Structure formats: C-alpha cells, structure tokens
Tab-separated table of C-alpha atoms in Angstrom:
chain	number	residue	atom	x	y	z
A	217	UNK	CA	-1.989	1.583	9.929
A	218	UNK	CA	-1.352	4.572	12.180
A	219	UNK	CA	0.067	7.708	10.580
A	220	UNK	CA	-0.075	11.479	10.821
A	221	UNK	CA	-2.381	13.204	8.359
A	222	UNK	CA	-4.020	11.865	5.227
A	223	UNK	CA	-3.369	12.541	1.559
A	224	UNK	CA	-3.767	10.711	-1.739
A	225	UNK	CA	-0.181	9.400	-1.608
A	226	UNK	CA	-0.966	7.425	1.562
A	227	UNK	CA	-3.690	5.467	-0.235
A	228	UNK	CA	-1.190	3.810	-2.615
A	229	UNK	CA	0.031	0.232	-2.109
A	230	UNK	CA	3.142	1.236	-0.139
A	231	UNK	CA	2.179	4.854	0.484
A	232	UNK	CA	1.590	4.454	4.202
A	233	UNK	CA	4.602	2.368	5.162
A	234	UNK	CA	6.829	3.620	7.933
A	235	UNK	CA	10.469	2.850	8.722
A	236	UNK	CA	11.460	1.467	12.095
A	237	UNK	CA	14.589	0.208	13.822
A	238	UNK	CA	14.880	-3.249	15.317
A	239	UNK	CA	16.265	-1.606	18.464
A	240	UNK	CA	12.804	-0.180	19.151
A	241	UNK	CA	11.007	-3.519	18.725
A	242	UNK	CA	9.792	-5.588	21.659
A	243	UNK	CA	8.339	-9.023	21.135
A	244	UNK	CA	7.274	-11.975	23.197
A	245	UNK	CA	4.673	-14.698	22.613
A	246	UNK	CA	1.396	-12.894	21.938
A	247	UNK	CA	2.859	-9.378	22.070
A	248	UNK	CA	4.652	-7.037	19.662
A	249	UNK	CA	5.592	-3.365	20.016
A	250	UNK	CA	7.565	-0.938	17.874
A	251	UNK	CA	8.136	2.785	17.420
A	252	UNK	CA	7.589	4.119	13.902
A	253	UNK	CA	10.573	6.348	13.156
A	254	UNK	CA	9.087	8.910	10.795
A	255	UNK	CA	6.022	9.683	12.932
A	256	UNK	CA	7.174	8.759	16.483
A	257	UNK	CA	4.031	6.628	16.879
A	258	UNK	CA	4.321	3.778	19.372
A	259	UNK	CA	2.469	0.655	18.220
A	260	UNK	CA	1.457	-2.251	20.452
A	261	UNK	CA	-0.247	-5.401	19.156
A	262	UNK	CA	-1.603	-8.417	20.994
A	263	UNK	CA	-4.429	-10.901	20.470
A	264	UNK	CA	-6.808	-13.408	21.950
A	265	UNK	CA	-8.274	-16.359	20.064
A	266	UNK	CA	-10.818	-14.068	18.379
A	267	UNK	CA	-9.691	-10.455	18.727
A	268	UNK	CA	-6.570	-8.508	17.795
A	269	UNK	CA	-5.851	-5.533	20.053
A	270	UNK	CA	-4.022	-2.534	18.607
A	271	UNK	CA	-2.888	0.404	20.719
A	272	UNK	CA	-1.369	3.416	19.024
A	273	UNK	CA	0.288	6.156	21.077
A	274	UNK	CA	0.547	9.235	18.901
A	275	UNK	CA	2.555	12.388	19.488
A	276	UNK	CA	0.402	15.406	20.355
A	277	UNK	CA	-1.384	16.146	17.090
A	278	UNK	CA	-4.737	17.067	15.615
A	279	UNK	CA	-3.908	14.828	12.633
A	280	UNK	CA	-3.404	11.432	14.319
A	281	UNK	CA	-4.844	9.083	11.700
A	282	UNK	CA	-5.700	5.387	11.480
A	283	UNK	CA	-5.995	3.915	7.977
A	284	UNK	CA	-8.021	0.869	6.908
A	285	UNK	CA	-6.573	-0.101	3.533
A	286	UNK	CA	-8.761	-2.895	2.154
A	287	UNK	CA	-7.123	-2.988	-1.271
A	288	UNK	CA	-3.538	-3.928	-0.575
A	289	UNK	CA	-1.900	-6.884	1.115
A	290	UNK	CA	1.693	-7.580	2.090
A	291	UNK	CA	1.907	-11.071	0.574
A	292	UNK	CA	3.591	-11.029	-2.848
A	293	UNK	CA	1.674	-14.085	-4.117
A	294	UNK	CA	-1.765	-12.644	-3.321
A	295	UNK	CA	-3.687	-9.852	-5.050
A	296	UNK	CA	-6.743	-7.922	-3.933
A	297	UNK	CA	-9.461	-7.501	-6.548
A	298	UNK	CA	-11.816	-5.369	-4.473
A	299	UNK	CA	-12.864	-4.337	-1.036
A	300	UNK	CA	-15.284	-2.489	1.179
A	301	UNK	CA	-15.001	-0.214	4.209
A	302	UNK	CA	-17.997	1.134	6.154
A	303	UNK	CA	-18.205	3.237	9.309
A	304	UNK	CA	-21.073	3.308	11.815
A	305	UNK	CA	-20.804	6.528	13.818
A	306	UNK	CA	-23.213	5.361	16.537
A	307	UNK	CA	-21.148	2.294	17.447
A	308	UNK	CA	-17.691	3.545	16.330
A	309	UNK	CA	-17.365	0.345	14.267
A	310	UNK	CA	-15.562	-0.080	10.978
A	311	UNK	CA	-16.413	-3.132	8.890
A	312	UNK	CA	-15.808	-4.473	5.442
A	313	UNK	CA	-13.850	-6.995	3.446
A	314	UNK	CA	-10.941	-7.527	1.089
A	315	UNK	CA	-11.499	-9.875	-1.861
A	316	UNK	CA	-8.161	-11.688	-2.123
A	317	UNK	CA	-6.958	-14.004	-4.857
A	318	UNK	CA	-3.828	-16.106	-4.818
A	319	UNK	CA	-2.146	-19.221	-3.547
A	320	UNK	CA	-4.895	-21.233	-1.799
A	321	UNK	CA	-7.913	-19.410	-3.269
A	322	UNK	CA	-7.036	-18.489	-6.844
A	323	UNK	CA	-8.657	-21.512	-8.536
A	324	UNK	CA	-11.986	-20.747	-6.840
A	325	UNK	CA	-12.047	-17.051	-7.758
A	326	UNK	CA	-10.672	-15.868	-4.444
A	327	UNK	CA	-12.259	-15.327	-1.063
A	328	UNK	CA	-13.614	-12.355	0.847
A	329	UNK	CA	-11.797	-11.739	4.117
A	330	UNK	CA	-14.236	-9.890	6.362
A	331	UNK	CA	-13.347	-7.677	9.314
A	332	UNK	CA	-15.029	-5.659	12.047
A	333	UNK	CA	-13.013	-3.162	14.063
A	334	UNK	CA	-14.088	-1.253	17.147
A	335	UNK	CA	-12.549	2.183	17.691
A	336	UNK	CA	-11.964	3.158	21.328
A	337	UNK	CA	-12.713	6.830	20.691
A	338	UNK	CA	-14.908	8.940	18.474
A	339	UNK	CA	-12.785	10.352	15.655
A	340	UNK	CA	-12.692	14.089	15.026
A	341	UNK	CA	-12.846	13.362	11.296
A	342	UNK	CA	-13.248	10.445	8.930
A	343	UNK	CA	-13.639	9.608	5.293
A	344	UNK	CA	-12.973	7.095	2.558
A	345	UNK	CA	-10.918	6.863	-0.600
A	346	UNK	CA	-11.472	5.261	-3.962
A	347	UNK	CA	-8.591	4.937	-6.444
A	348	UNK	CA	-6.626	7.564	-4.508
A	349	UNK	CA	-9.429	10.146	-4.406
A	350	UNK	CA	-10.260	11.169	-0.830
A	351	UNK	CA	-13.884	11.714	0.229
A	352	UNK	CA	-14.027	13.443	3.628
A	353	UNK	CA	-17.136	12.597	5.653
A	354	UNK	CA	-18.089	9.574	3.520
A	355	UNK	CA	-19.053	6.555	5.620
A	356	UNK	CA	-18.878	3.720	3.081
A	357	UNK	CA	-17.033	2.747	-0.080
A	358	UNK	CA	-16.853	-0.428	-2.157
A	359	UNK	CA	-14.760	-0.867	-5.300
A	360	UNK	CA	-11.336	-2.071	-6.475
A	361	UNK	CA	-8.886	0.170	-4.567
A	362	UNK	CA	-10.624	1.555	-1.502
A	363	UNK	CA	-10.151	2.281	2.166
A	364	UNK	CA	-11.197	4.453	5.082
A	365	UNK	CA	-9.418	6.822	7.439
A	366	UNK	CA	-10.132	8.159	10.909
A	367	UNK	CA	-8.512	11.235	12.421
A	368	UNK	CA	-8.118	11.888	16.148
A	369	UNK	CA	-7.028	14.811	18.297
A	370	UNK	CA	-4.238	13.458	20.483
A	371	UNK	CA	-3.172	16.722	22.086
A	372	UNK	CA	-4.753	15.710	25.419
A	373	UNK	CA	-4.933	11.897	25.096
A	374	UNK	CA	-2.249	10.136	23.050
A	375	UNK	CA	-3.818	6.662	22.851
A	376	UNK	CA	-6.179	5.219	20.272
A	377	UNK	CA	-7.159	1.558	20.531
A	378	UNK	CA	-8.644	-0.609	17.814
A	379	UNK	CA	-10.090	-4.053	18.520
A	380	UNK	CA	-10.332	-6.141	15.335
C-alpha cells in the first residue's frame, strides 16, 4: 500500500486505507488505475501470468512510503495468524508470507501465502513493525501482526515500481 509517512496507526488492520472517487478510476482487462484522495498518489496495477506490476506516482515528498502488511487481509471470512517480511538490501527484494486461515484452508490449519517483491529503487529508509511497534532499520520480522515499510525521496522522481 502506498502512503505518505509511517506511524503506528498505519500498521493497524484498516490504518492504511485511503479514500478514492470512482471518477478517478480507470479499468480495462488487465489494468487498473486510481488516484488516492488523501495523499494524491496515483496507483497503477497490471499483471502477467506470474507477476503483478505496481506503479505508484507520489507527490514530491521525502516521506513517500510503501507498506507490506503481512498480517491483515481484506476478506471477511479469512484471518491471518502470522506472517513474515524480510528485506535484502543488495537485491532490493522484499519476501515473506502470510499464514491465512479460513474458507478453503481452515480445516487443514491454514496455508502460508508466500510473496517476493522487487523494488525498482533503493529506499532512503526502511524498517519493520511488530504489533504496532515500529523498528526503523530492521530488515526482518516474523510474528502475529507484522509488516515492513520502505520510504523513498520523490522530490526528483515521483515513480516507485514494485514487481510482485
């Protein structure tokens, strides 16, 4: 999720949501775009058979932030019982999992949904959170309510891409 800045409130289940208007949405098969009203971030999403492409165009800011929330999911019938987020500075890769339980997987104890994401740029800052407590500079976290964040300076270049 793209946002501006990071604080403990944004690590909550709905703490990083952003309002938008349907007038700013664009969609066609394989493509979706929207402007987030409260931050003026333009979001574009598309995919191939194996990779999702995210492009975020931020306003000029030194606090342009991308969140990886591995502990919350939008589906009401699914819960997340744990997760992991790790960052490799050398490759600019974020990886981890969310352990989800519900609907199709609940009888078997849930499943781990793994991800790997490639950042297009080196962040100016990064960190993790665990149960709402931020840890700047930490590269890995694994527990019940965790995630990672990456901050970028978009004063000269507005775009940040993430390939998942």
